[in-house]
C-alpha cells in the first residue's frame, strides 16, 4: 500500500509480503520485535534470530502472522555458523541485521573480539556472507547516527581498542563499520551482476532496552531521562528499517528519520559521514573481517529448492 501524497510513511504502507521470508536478528525486543511484527502482519514469514530462544518465543507469540524462532548468538561465530548451516538452502528474501549492543563495559566475544565490534559488525558480517547465496532481494543493516561521534574511524591497528577503550568510542566504531560493510557489500553485489541490494538504516533516537546496558549507572540514568524527554517509541524507530526493507531504493542507500538532527520523524534517505563513504576503508575492513571471521563473499544464486 503506497502512502498518499503528503501523508507520512508508516507501517500501514508496507506492500503485501505474502510468500516472502525474512530473518530479523534481535527480534525479541525493541526495534527488531516491532519490525518483525510489521513484516509478519504484512504477510511475510519472519524468522526471529535471537540469543535467548525462550524470550524469542514469547515475542513471536505476540505477533499476528507466520513466525519461527531460531537461536543465534552473534558474539559467538560457532553459533552464527550453526544458524547458517541449519538454513538448508531455503530462499531468503530479506535479511535484517538489527541486533546489537550499545556502550557496554569492556568485554570480549567468545572469539576474543571487542564485544560491540564483534557483535554489531563481525557477527552480522559472517551471518550475511554465510546466508548470501540464498538471499533473493536485500540485506538491511541497522547502523546509527553514532557513526559520526568524535570523528569515528576504524582502528585497524587495535580493533579491540585495548589501549584506549571507551564504551562510546567502541560503539561508534561498530556503527561506522556497519555502514562501510553495506557500502562494500553493495559494490561486490553490483560487480557480480546480482540484483540483490544492500542498504542501511538508523532509527534516530528511539527508546528501547538497548540503552539499558550502558557502562555506568550514571550513563543509564541520563539515558532514561533523555528517553522520556526526547525519544520516539520503538514503532517509530523501526520505520527506517521497514522502509529500507520494502521500498524501491538504490543499493547502498541509508535511511533515517526526516526530523531535526535525524532524531525522529518519517523515514527518508539521509547522508553519512565522509568516513562512512570511504570506499578504500570499506574494502580494507571487508578484507580484515574476512580474515577474522573465516567467511567470504559468495555470489548469490537462484535457490534450487522449492518454497515451503
PDB file of C-alpha atoms in Angstrom:
ATOM      1  CA  UNK A   1       0.000   0.000   0.000  1.00  0.00           C
ATOM      2  CA  UNK A   2       1.518   3.309  -1.083  1.00  0.00           C
ATOM      3  CA  UNK A   3       1.319   6.463   1.007  1.00  0.00           C
ATOM      4  CA  UNK A   4      -0.977   9.152  -0.317  1.00  0.00           C
ATOM      5  CA  UNK A   5       0.672  12.361  -1.433  1.00  0.00           C
ATOM      6  CA  UNK A   6       1.533  14.429   1.612  1.00  0.00           C
ATOM      7  CA  UNK A   7       0.947  11.540   4.037  1.00  0.00           C
ATOM      8  CA  UNK A   8       3.858  10.489   6.227  1.00  0.00           C
ATOM      9  CA  UNK A   9       5.040   6.965   5.525  1.00  0.00           C
ATOM     10  CA  UNK A  10       4.313   4.400   8.224  1.00  0.00           C
ATOM     11  CA  UNK A  11       3.969   0.645   8.668  1.00  0.00           C
ATOM     12  CA  UNK A  12       0.433   0.636   7.225  1.00  0.00           C
ATOM     13  CA  UNK A  13       2.037   1.411   3.853  1.00  0.00           C
ATOM     14  CA  UNK A  14       4.015  -1.823   3.688  1.00  0.00           C
ATOM     15  CA  UNK A  15       3.397  -3.807   0.482  1.00  0.00           C
ATOM     16  CA  UNK A  16       1.864  -7.274   0.525  1.00  0.00           C
ATOM     17  CA  UNK A  17       4.697  -9.581   1.595  1.00  0.00           C
ATOM     18  CA  UNK A  18       2.838 -12.879   1.302  1.00  0.00           C
ATOM     19  CA  UNK A  19       5.133 -15.716   0.264  1.00  0.00           C
ATOM     20  CA  UNK A  20       8.282 -13.893   1.338  1.00  0.00           C
ATOM     21  CA  UNK A  21      10.696 -14.896   4.111  1.00  0.00           C
ATOM     22  CA  UNK A  22      12.602 -12.517   6.375  1.00  0.00           C
ATOM     23  CA  UNK A  23      15.255 -13.101   9.027  1.00  0.00           C
ATOM     24  CA  UNK A  24      15.419 -10.427  11.733  1.00  0.00           C
ATOM     25  CA  UNK A  25      18.277 -10.607  14.217  1.00  0.00           C
ATOM     26  CA  UNK A  26      17.469  -9.428  17.715  1.00  0.00           C
ATOM     27  CA  UNK A  27      13.741  -9.759  17.057  1.00  0.00           C
ATOM     28  CA  UNK A  28      12.832 -10.479  20.657  1.00  0.00           C
ATOM     29  CA  UNK A  29      12.724  -6.823  21.758  1.00  0.00           C
ATOM     30  CA  UNK A  30      12.774  -3.176  20.724  1.00  0.00           C
ATOM     31  CA  UNK A  31      13.048  -2.153  17.105  1.00  0.00           C
ATOM     32  CA  UNK A  32      13.713  -5.723  15.994  1.00  0.00           C
ATOM     33  CA  UNK A  33      10.497  -7.012  17.524  1.00  0.00           C
ATOM     34  CA  UNK A  34       8.497  -4.114  16.116  1.00  0.00           C
ATOM     35  CA  UNK A  35       9.942  -4.608  12.630  1.00  0.00           C
ATOM     36  CA  UNK A  36       9.339  -8.359  12.789  1.00  0.00           C
ATOM     37  CA  UNK A  37       5.740  -7.798  13.851  1.00  0.00           C
ATOM     38  CA  UNK A  38       5.104  -5.351  10.993  1.00  0.00           C
ATOM     39  CA  UNK A  39       6.646  -7.686   8.399  1.00  0.00           C
ATOM     40  CA  UNK A  40       4.587 -10.633   9.660  1.00  0.00           C
ATOM     41  CA  UNK A  41       1.394  -8.581   9.644  1.00  0.00           C
ATOM     42  CA  UNK A  42       2.141  -7.700   6.004  1.00  0.00           C
ATOM     43  CA  UNK A  43       2.250 -11.410   5.168  1.00  0.00           C
ATOM     44  CA  UNK A  44       5.924 -12.360   5.428  1.00  0.00           C
ATOM     45  CA  UNK A  45       7.155 -15.459   7.228  1.00  0.00           C
ATOM     46  CA  UNK A  46       9.519 -13.989   9.832  1.00  0.00           C
ATOM     47  CA  UNK A  47      12.374 -15.872  11.464  1.00  0.00           C
ATOM     48  CA  UNK A  48      13.235 -14.498  14.905  1.00  0.00           C
ATOM     49  CA  UNK A  49      17.032 -14.959  15.108  1.00  0.00           C
ATOM     50  CA  UNK A  50      17.703 -14.486  18.815  1.00  0.00           C
ATOM     51  CA  UNK A  51      20.197 -15.411  21.506  1.00  0.00           C
ATOM     52  CA  UNK A  52      17.518 -16.213  24.096  1.00  0.00           C
ATOM     53  CA  UNK A  53      15.106 -18.673  22.476  1.00  0.00           C
ATOM     54  CA  UNK A  54      12.554 -18.515  25.292  1.00  0.00           C
ATOM     55  CA  UNK A  55      12.327 -14.741  25.075  1.00  0.00           C
ATOM     56  CA  UNK A  56      12.132 -15.071  21.319  1.00  0.00           C
ATOM     57  CA  UNK A  57       9.221 -17.477  21.580  1.00  0.00           C
ATOM     58  CA  UNK A  58       7.460 -15.086  23.911  1.00  0.00           C
ATOM     59  CA  UNK A  59       7.915 -12.224  21.457  1.00  0.00           C
ATOM     60  CA  UNK A  60       6.860 -14.334  18.467  1.00  0.00           C
ATOM     61  CA  UNK A  61       3.726 -15.454  20.303  1.00  0.00           C
ATOM     62  CA  UNK A  62       2.594 -11.827  20.389  1.00  0.00           C
ATOM     63  CA  UNK A  63       2.865 -11.470  16.614  1.00  0.00           C
ATOM     64  CA  UNK A  64      -0.138 -11.829  14.333  1.00  0.00           C
ATOM     65  CA  UNK A  65       1.418 -13.757  11.475  1.00  0.00           C
ATOM     66  CA  UNK A  66       3.728 -16.571  10.432  1.00  0.00           C
ATOM     67  CA  UNK A  67       6.876 -16.860  12.560  1.00  0.00           C
ATOM     68  CA  UNK A  68       9.551 -19.224  13.759  1.00  0.00           C
ATOM     69  CA  UNK A  69      12.308 -18.832  16.347  1.00  0.00           C
ATOM     70  CA  UNK A  70      15.937 -19.877  15.867  1.00  0.00           C
ATOM     71  CA  UNK A  71      18.902 -19.423  18.164  1.00  0.00           C
ATOM     72  CA  UNK A  72      21.634 -17.026  17.059  1.00  0.00           C
ATOM     73  CA  UNK A  73      24.385 -15.587  19.254  1.00  0.00           C
ATOM     74  CA  UNK A  74      26.238 -13.000  17.198  1.00  0.00           C
ATOM     75  CA  UNK A  75      29.004 -12.870  19.810  1.00  0.00           C
ATOM     76  CA  UNK A  76      29.883 -16.496  19.023  1.00  0.00           C
ATOM     77  CA  UNK A  77      30.912 -17.322  15.462  1.00  0.00           C
ATOM     78  CA  UNK A  78      30.206 -21.012  16.002  1.00  0.00           C
ATOM     79  CA  UNK A  79      26.570 -20.072  16.730  1.00  0.00           C
ATOM     80  CA  UNK A  80      26.481 -17.973  13.552  1.00  0.00           C
ATOM     81  CA  UNK A  81      27.729 -20.951  11.553  1.00  0.00           C
ATOM     82  CA  UNK A  82      25.203 -23.281  13.186  1.00  0.00           C
ATOM     83  CA  UNK A  83      22.385 -20.909  12.256  1.00  0.00           C
ATOM     84  CA  UNK A  84      23.557 -20.690   8.645  1.00  0.00           C
ATOM     85  CA  UNK A  85      24.190 -24.436   8.349  1.00  0.00           C
ATOM     86  CA  UNK A  86      20.640 -25.127   9.513  1.00  0.00           C
ATOM     87  CA  UNK A  87      19.160 -22.860   6.846  1.00  0.00           C
ATOM     88  CA  UNK A  88      19.208 -25.728   4.325  1.00  0.00           C
ATOM     89  CA  UNK A  89      19.179 -23.620   1.162  1.00  0.00           C
ATOM     90  CA  UNK A  90      15.756 -22.084   1.761  1.00  0.00           C
ATOM     91  CA  UNK A  91      15.091 -18.921  -0.259  1.00  0.00           C
ATOM     92  CA  UNK A  92      15.604 -15.845   1.913  1.00  0.00           C
ATOM     93  CA  UNK A  93      14.064 -12.655   0.583  1.00  0.00           C
ATOM     94  CA  UNK A  94      15.155 -10.314   3.328  1.00  0.00           C
ATOM     95  CA  UNK A  95      17.947 -10.347   5.917  1.00  0.00           C
ATOM     96  CA  UNK A  96      17.697  -7.615   8.547  1.00  0.00           C
ATOM     97  CA  UNK A  97      20.874  -7.234  10.597  1.00  0.00           C
ATOM     98  CA  UNK A  98      19.286  -5.487  13.561  1.00  0.00           C
ATOM     99  CA  UNK A  99      20.673  -6.925  16.809  1.00  0.00           C
ATOM    100  CA  UNK A 100      23.315  -5.050  18.723  1.00  0.00           C
ATOM    101  CA  UNK A 101      24.853  -3.944  21.991  1.00  0.00           C
ATOM    102  CA  UNK A 102      25.490  -0.351  22.961  1.00  0.00           C
ATOM    103  CA  UNK A 103      28.050   1.411  25.151  1.00  0.00           C
ATOM    104  CA  UNK A 104      28.765  -1.547  27.418  1.00  0.00           C
ATOM    105  CA  UNK A 105      31.719  -2.106  29.770  1.00  0.00           C
ATOM    106  CA  UNK A 106      34.815  -3.541  28.124  1.00  0.00           C
ATOM    107  CA  UNK A 107      34.445  -7.250  27.370  1.00  0.00           C
ATOM    108  CA  UNK A 108      35.197  -9.765  24.649  1.00  0.00           C
ATOM    109  CA  UNK A 109      33.157 -12.100  22.491  1.00  0.00           C
ATOM    110  CA  UNK A 110      33.723 -15.838  22.691  1.00  0.00           C
ATOM    111  CA  UNK A 111      36.174 -15.487  19.792  1.00  0.00           C
ATOM    112  CA  UNK A 112      38.164 -12.733  21.500  1.00  0.00           C
ATOM    113  CA  UNK A 113      36.811  -9.645  19.734  1.00  0.00           C
ATOM    114  CA  UNK A 114      35.743  -6.433  21.454  1.00  0.00           C
ATOM    115  CA  UNK A 115      32.080  -7.085  22.202  1.00  0.00           C
ATOM    116  CA  UNK A 116      30.481  -4.160  20.354  1.00  0.00           C
ATOM    117  CA  UNK A 117      32.598  -4.546  17.222  1.00  0.00           C
ATOM    118  CA  UNK A 118      32.310  -8.335  17.395  1.00  0.00           C
ATOM    119  CA  UNK A 119      28.532  -8.381  17.838  1.00  0.00           C
ATOM    120  CA  UNK A 120      27.387  -5.367  15.857  1.00  0.00           C
ATOM    121  CA  UNK A 121      29.727  -5.842  12.905  1.00  0.00           C
ATOM    122  CA  UNK A 122      31.644  -9.128  12.758  1.00  0.00           C
ATOM    123  CA  UNK A 123      28.721 -11.342  13.760  1.00  0.00           C
ATOM    124  CA  UNK A 124      26.489  -9.780  11.126  1.00  0.00           C
ATOM    125  CA  UNK A 125      29.310  -9.791   8.577  1.00  0.00           C
ATOM    126  CA  UNK A 126      29.735 -13.544   8.995  1.00  0.00           C
ATOM    127  CA  UNK A 127      25.989 -14.198   9.023  1.00  0.00           C
ATOM    128  CA  UNK A 128      25.476 -12.231   5.810  1.00  0.00           C
ATOM    129  CA  UNK A 129      28.289 -13.977   3.960  1.00  0.00           C
ATOM    130  CA  UNK A 130      27.045 -17.405   5.015  1.00  0.00           C
ATOM    131  CA  UNK A 131      23.418 -16.714   4.069  1.00  0.00           C
ATOM    132  CA  UNK A 132      24.060 -14.584   0.983  1.00  0.00           C
ATOM    133  CA  UNK A 133      23.824 -17.450  -1.535  1.00  0.00           C
ATOM    134  CA  UNK A 134      20.143 -17.789  -0.527  1.00  0.00           C
ATOM    135  CA  UNK A 135      19.217 -14.088  -0.406  1.00  0.00           C
ATOM    136  CA  UNK A 136      16.890 -13.066  -3.224  1.00  0.00           C
ATOM    137  CA  UNK A 137      16.116  -9.408  -2.511  1.00  0.00           C
ATOM    138  CA  UNK A 138      18.101  -7.385   0.014  1.00  0.00           C
ATOM    139  CA  UNK A 139      20.207  -7.096   3.150  1.00  0.00           C
ATOM    140  CA  UNK A 140      19.387  -4.265   5.560  1.00  0.00           C
ATOM    141  CA  UNK A 141      21.867  -3.431   8.305  1.00  0.00           C
ATOM    142  CA  UNK A 142      20.947  -1.157  11.197  1.00  0.00           C
ATOM    143  CA  UNK A 143      23.561   1.496  11.910  1.00  0.00           C
ATOM    144  CA  UNK A 144      23.307   4.684  13.972  1.00  0.00           C
ATOM    145  CA  UNK A 145      23.981   8.391  13.972  1.00  0.00           C
ATOM    146  CA  UNK A 146      26.714   7.383  16.410  1.00  0.00           C
ATOM    147  CA  UNK A 147      28.881   6.550  13.398  1.00  0.00           C
ATOM    148  CA  UNK A 148      29.680  10.304  13.411  1.00  0.00           C
ATOM    149  CA  UNK A 149      30.693  10.543  17.070  1.00  0.00           C
ATOM    150  CA  UNK A 150      34.123  12.043  17.667  1.00  0.00           C
ATOM    151  CA  UNK A 151      35.172  11.744  14.045  1.00  0.00           C
ATOM    152  CA  UNK A 152      34.882   7.982  14.396  1.00  0.00           C
ATOM    153  CA  UNK A 153      37.336   5.816  12.480  1.00  0.00           C
ATOM    154  CA  UNK A 154      38.173   2.132  12.187  1.00  0.00           C
ATOM    155  CA  UNK A 155      41.239   1.490  14.369  1.00  0.00           C
ATOM    156  CA  UNK A 156      42.842  -1.207  12.239  1.00  0.00           C
ATOM    157  CA  UNK A 157      45.928  -1.284  14.471  1.00  0.00           C
ATOM    158  CA  UNK A 158      43.819  -2.059  17.551  1.00  0.00           C
ATOM    159  CA  UNK A 159      40.303  -3.144  16.627  1.00  0.00           C
ATOM    160  CA  UNK A 160      39.681  -4.299  20.206  1.00  0.00           C
ATOM    161  CA  UNK A 161      40.636  -0.808  21.438  1.00  0.00           C
ATOM    162  CA  UNK A 162      42.677  -2.397  24.208  1.00  0.00           C
ATOM    163  CA  UNK A 163      44.985   0.603  24.506  1.00  0.00           C
ATOM    164  CA  UNK A 164      42.208   3.192  24.841  1.00  0.00           C
ATOM    165  CA  UNK A 165      38.810   1.599  25.343  1.00  0.00           C
ATOM    166  CA  UNK A 166      35.727   3.702  25.853  1.00  0.00           C
ATOM    167  CA  UNK A 167      32.137   2.409  25.598  1.00  0.00           C
ATOM    168  CA  UNK A 168      31.203   5.365  23.438  1.00  0.00           C
ATOM    169  CA  UNK A 169      34.183   5.062  21.100  1.00  0.00           C
ATOM    170  CA  UNK A 170      33.728   1.322  20.664  1.00  0.00           C
ATOM    171  CA  UNK A 171      30.058   1.764  19.809  1.00  0.00           C
ATOM    172  CA  UNK A 172      30.854   4.497  17.273  1.00  0.00           C
ATOM    173  CA  UNK A 173      33.466   2.271  15.611  1.00  0.00           C
ATOM    174  CA  UNK A 174      30.981  -0.609  15.326  1.00  0.00           C
ATOM    175  CA  UNK A 175      28.278   1.595  13.791  1.00  0.00           C
ATOM    176  CA  UNK A 176      30.747   3.076  11.311  1.00  0.00           C
ATOM    177  CA  UNK A 177      31.682  -0.494  10.416  1.00  0.00           C
ATOM    178  CA  UNK A 178      28.018  -1.244   9.664  1.00  0.00           C
ATOM    179  CA  UNK A 179      27.925   1.491   7.028  1.00  0.00           C
ATOM    180  CA  UNK A 180      31.273   0.574   5.497  1.00  0.00           C
ATOM    181  CA  UNK A 181      30.137  -3.052   5.335  1.00  0.00           C
ATOM    182  CA  UNK A 182      26.976  -2.011   3.468  1.00  0.00           C
ATOM    183  CA  UNK A 183      28.993   0.113   1.047  1.00  0.00           C
ATOM    184  CA  UNK A 184      31.422  -2.674   0.167  1.00  0.00           C
ATOM    185  CA  UNK A 185      28.729  -5.357   0.070  1.00  0.00           C
ATOM    186  CA  UNK A 186      26.803  -3.327  -2.495  1.00  0.00           C
ATOM    187  CA  UNK A 187      29.955  -2.779  -4.543  1.00  0.00           C
ATOM    188  CA  UNK A 188      30.547  -6.536  -4.649  1.00  0.00           C
ATOM    189  CA  UNK A 189      26.919  -7.306  -5.468  1.00  0.00           C
ATOM    190  CA  UNK A 190      26.946  -4.809  -8.323  1.00  0.00           C
ATOM    191  CA  UNK A 191      30.251  -6.120  -9.669  1.00  0.00           C
ATOM    192  CA  UNK A 192      28.877  -9.672  -9.636  1.00  0.00           C
ATOM    193  CA  UNK A 193      25.766  -8.652 -11.563  1.00  0.00           C
ATOM    194  CA  UNK A 194      23.495  -9.638  -8.697  1.00  0.00           C
ATOM    195  CA  UNK A 195      20.094  -7.928  -8.302  1.00  0.00           C
ATOM    196  CA  UNK A 196      20.382  -8.237  -4.512  1.00  0.00           C
ATOM    197  CA  UNK A 197      20.691  -4.893  -2.752  1.00  0.00           C
ATOM    198  CA  UNK A 198      22.485  -3.880   0.445  1.00  0.00           C
ATOM    199  CA  UNK A 199      21.014  -0.963   2.393  1.00  0.00           C
ATOM    200  CA  UNK A 200      21.429   0.572   5.834  1.00  0.00           C
ATOM    201  CA  UNK A 201      19.066   2.326   8.209  1.00  0.00           C
ATOM    202  CA  UNK A 202      19.156   4.066  11.553  1.00  0.00           C
ATOM    203  CA  UNK A 203      16.265   4.610  13.968  1.00  0.00           C
ATOM    204  CA  UNK A 204      17.068   8.126  15.130  1.00  0.00           C
ATOM    205  CA  UNK A 205      16.657   8.497  18.860  1.00  0.00           C
ATOM    206  CA  UNK A 206      14.387   5.644  19.827  1.00  0.00           C
ATOM    207  CA  UNK A 207      13.609   4.500  23.352  1.00  0.00           C
ATOM    208  CA  UNK A 208      14.476   0.787  23.519  1.00  0.00           C
ATOM    209  CA  UNK A 209      16.144  -1.508  26.017  1.00  0.00           C
ATOM    210  CA  UNK A 210      19.435  -1.157  24.126  1.00  0.00           C
ATOM    211  CA  UNK A 211      20.357   1.836  26.276  1.00  0.00           C
ATOM    212  CA  UNK A 212      19.811  -0.138  29.479  1.00  0.00           C
ATOM    213  CA  UNK A 213      23.185  -1.831  29.019  1.00  0.00           C
ATOM    214  CA  UNK A 214      25.227   1.381  29.205  1.00  0.00           C
ATOM    215  CA  UNK A 215      28.531   1.096  31.019  1.00  0.00           C
ATOM    216  CA  UNK A 216      27.724   3.043  34.193  1.00  0.00           C
ATOM    217  CA  UNK A 217      24.680   3.701  36.402  1.00  0.00           C
ATOM    218  CA  UNK A 218      25.064   7.419  35.749  1.00  0.00           C
ATOM    219  CA  UNK A 219      25.008   6.897  31.983  1.00  0.00           C
ATOM    220  CA  UNK A 220      21.941   4.674  32.265  1.00  0.00           C
ATOM    221  CA  UNK A 221      20.165   7.312  34.371  1.00  0.00           C
ATOM    222  CA  UNK A 222      20.907  10.038  31.826  1.00  0.00           C
ATOM    223  CA  UNK A 223      19.621   7.823  29.008  1.00  0.00           C
ATOM    224  CA  UNK A 224      16.413   7.031  30.878  1.00  0.00           C
ATOM    225  CA  UNK A 225      15.747  10.742  31.353  1.00  0.00           C
ATOM    226  CA  UNK A 226      16.589  11.525  27.712  1.00  0.00           C
ATOM    227  CA  UNK A 227      14.315   8.715  26.564  1.00  0.00           C
ATOM    228  CA  UNK A 228      11.394  10.197  28.459  1.00  0.00           C
ATOM    229  CA  UNK A 229      12.020  13.724  27.217  1.00  0.00           C
ATOM    230  CA  UNK A 230      13.194  13.344  23.632  1.00  0.00           C
ATOM    231  CA  UNK A 231      12.981   9.832  22.207  1.00  0.00           C
ATOM    232  CA  UNK A 232      10.395   8.393  19.857  1.00  0.00           C
ATOM    233  CA  UNK A 233       8.959   4.962  20.555  1.00  0.00           C
ATOM    234  CA  UNK A 234      10.139   1.697  19.029  1.00  0.00           C
ATOM    235  CA  UNK A 235       7.305   1.711  16.470  1.00  0.00           C
ATOM    236  CA  UNK A 236       8.586   4.958  15.013  1.00  0.00           C
ATOM    237  CA  UNK A 237      12.182   3.825  15.417  1.00  0.00           C
ATOM    238  CA  UNK A 238      11.523   0.738  13.299  1.00  0.00           C
ATOM    239  CA  UNK A 239      10.163   2.697  10.337  1.00  0.00           C
ATOM    240  CA  UNK A 240      13.535   3.426   8.660  1.00  0.00           C
ATOM    241  CA  UNK A 241      14.344  -0.296   8.779  1.00  0.00           C
ATOM    242  CA  UNK A 242      10.968  -1.209   7.287  1.00  0.00           C
ATOM    243  CA  UNK A 243      11.302   1.493   4.627  1.00  0.00           C
ATOM    244  CA  UNK A 244      14.759   0.253   3.632  1.00  0.00           C
ATOM    245  CA  UNK A 245      13.457  -3.319   3.593  1.00  0.00           C
ATOM    246  CA  UNK A 246      10.478  -2.775   1.316  1.00  0.00           C
ATOM    247  CA  UNK A 247      10.766   0.384  -0.787  1.00  0.00           C
ATOM    248  CA  UNK A 248      12.382   0.662  -4.227  1.00  0.00           C
ATOM    249  CA  UNK A 249      15.653   2.314  -3.241  1.00  0.00           C
ATOM    250  CA  UNK A 250      19.136   2.262  -4.782  1.00  0.00           C
ATOM    251  CA  UNK A 251      21.702  -0.106  -3.357  1.00  0.00           C
ATOM    252  CA  UNK A 252      23.872   1.335  -0.539  1.00  0.00           C
ATOM    253  CA  UNK A 253      21.073   3.742   0.428  1.00  0.00           C
ATOM    254  CA  UNK A 254      20.962   4.926   4.037  1.00  0.00           C
ATOM    255  CA  UNK A 255      17.553   5.599   5.593  1.00  0.00           C
ATOM    256  CA  UNK A 256      16.786   7.571   8.747  1.00  0.00           C
ATOM    257  CA  UNK A 257      14.189   9.947  10.227  1.00  0.00           C
ATOM    258  CA  UNK A 258      13.477  13.211   8.429  1.00  0.00           C
ATOM    259  CA  UNK A 259      13.252  15.407  11.553  1.00  0.00           C
ATOM    260  CA  UNK A 260      15.762  17.808  13.095  1.00  0.00           C
ATOM    261  CA  UNK A 261      19.113  16.115  13.530  1.00  0.00           C
ATOM    262  CA  UNK A 262      17.605  12.871  12.202  1.00  0.00           C
ATOM    263  CA  UNK A 263      16.411  12.196  15.740  1.00  0.00           C
ATOM    264  CA  UNK A 264      12.781  11.467  14.935  1.00  0.00           C
ATOM    265  CA  UNK A 265      10.272  11.656  12.089  1.00  0.00           C
ATOM    266  CA  UNK A 266       9.221   9.786   8.981  1.00  0.00           C
ATOM    267  CA  UNK A 267      11.775   7.666   7.078  1.00  0.00           C
ATOM    268  CA  UNK A 268      13.758   9.242   4.279  1.00  0.00           C
ATOM    269  CA  UNK A 269      17.144   8.926   2.594  1.00  0.00           C
ATOM    270  CA  UNK A 270      19.844  10.537   4.736  1.00  0.00           C
ATOM    271  CA  UNK A 271      23.538  11.304   4.470  1.00  0.00           C
ATOM    272  CA  UNK A 272      26.522   9.788   6.214  1.00  0.00           C
ATOM    273  CA  UNK A 273      29.942  10.954   7.356  1.00  0.00           C
ATOM    274  CA  UNK A 274      32.903  11.141   4.948  1.00  0.00           C
ATOM    275  CA  UNK A 275      34.475   8.260   6.865  1.00  0.00           C
ATOM    276  CA  UNK A 276      31.398   6.124   6.184  1.00  0.00           C
ATOM    277  CA  UNK A 277      31.683   6.899   2.461  1.00  0.00           C
ATOM    278  CA  UNK A 278      35.359   5.917   2.086  1.00  0.00           C
ATOM    279  CA  UNK A 279      35.467   3.064  -0.414  1.00  0.00           C
ATOM    280  CA  UNK A 280      39.122   2.288   0.304  1.00  0.00           C
ATOM    281  CA  UNK A 281      38.479   1.874   4.013  1.00  0.00           C
ATOM    282  CA  UNK A 282      35.383  -0.190   3.243  1.00  0.00           C
ATOM    283  CA  UNK A 283      37.454  -2.633   1.163  1.00  0.00           C
ATOM    284  CA  UNK A 284      40.129  -2.849   3.849  1.00  0.00           C
ATOM    285  CA  UNK A 285      37.524  -3.511   6.522  1.00  0.00           C
ATOM    286  CA  UNK A 286      35.977  -6.238   4.378  1.00  0.00           C
ATOM    287  CA  UNK A 287      39.310  -7.998   3.862  1.00  0.00           C
ATOM    288  CA  UNK A 288      40.120  -7.723   7.561  1.00  0.00           C
ATOM    289  CA  UNK A 289      36.674  -9.023   8.526  1.00  0.00           C
ATOM    290  CA  UNK A 290      37.042 -11.999   6.185  1.00  0.00           C
ATOM    291  CA  UNK A 291      40.284 -12.940   7.908  1.00  0.00           C
ATOM    292  CA  UNK A 292      38.809 -12.526  11.388  1.00  0.00           C
ATOM    293  CA  UNK A 293      35.616 -14.497  10.722  1.00  0.00           C
ATOM    294  CA  UNK A 294      36.813 -17.055   8.207  1.00  0.00           C
ATOM    295  CA  UNK A 295      33.960 -16.166   5.847  1.00  0.00           C
ATOM    296  CA  UNK A 296      33.954 -14.689   2.362  1.00  0.00           C
ATOM    297  CA  UNK A 297      31.635 -13.165  -0.210  1.00  0.00           C
ATOM    298  CA  UNK A 298      29.807 -15.805  -2.233  1.00  0.00           C
ATOM    299  CA  UNK A 299      27.896 -14.890  -5.362  1.00  0.00           C
ATOM    300  CA  UNK A 300      24.164 -15.141  -4.677  1.00  0.00           C
ATOM    301  CA  UNK A 301      22.425 -17.604  -6.972  1.00  0.00           C
ATOM    302  CA  UNK A 302      18.771 -18.516  -7.517  1.00  0.00           C
ATOM    303  CA  UNK A 303      17.791 -21.137  -4.911  1.00  0.00           C
ATOM    304  CA  UNK A 304      17.101 -24.579  -6.327  1.00  0.00           C
ATOM    305  CA  UNK A 305      14.781 -25.700  -3.534  1.00  0.00           C
ATOM    306  CA  UNK A 306      11.013 -25.293  -3.636  1.00  0.00           C
ATOM    307  CA  UNK A 307       9.484 -22.692  -1.352  1.00  0.00           C
ATOM    308  CA  UNK A 308       7.724 -24.069   1.648  1.00  0.00           C
TER     309      UNK A 308
END
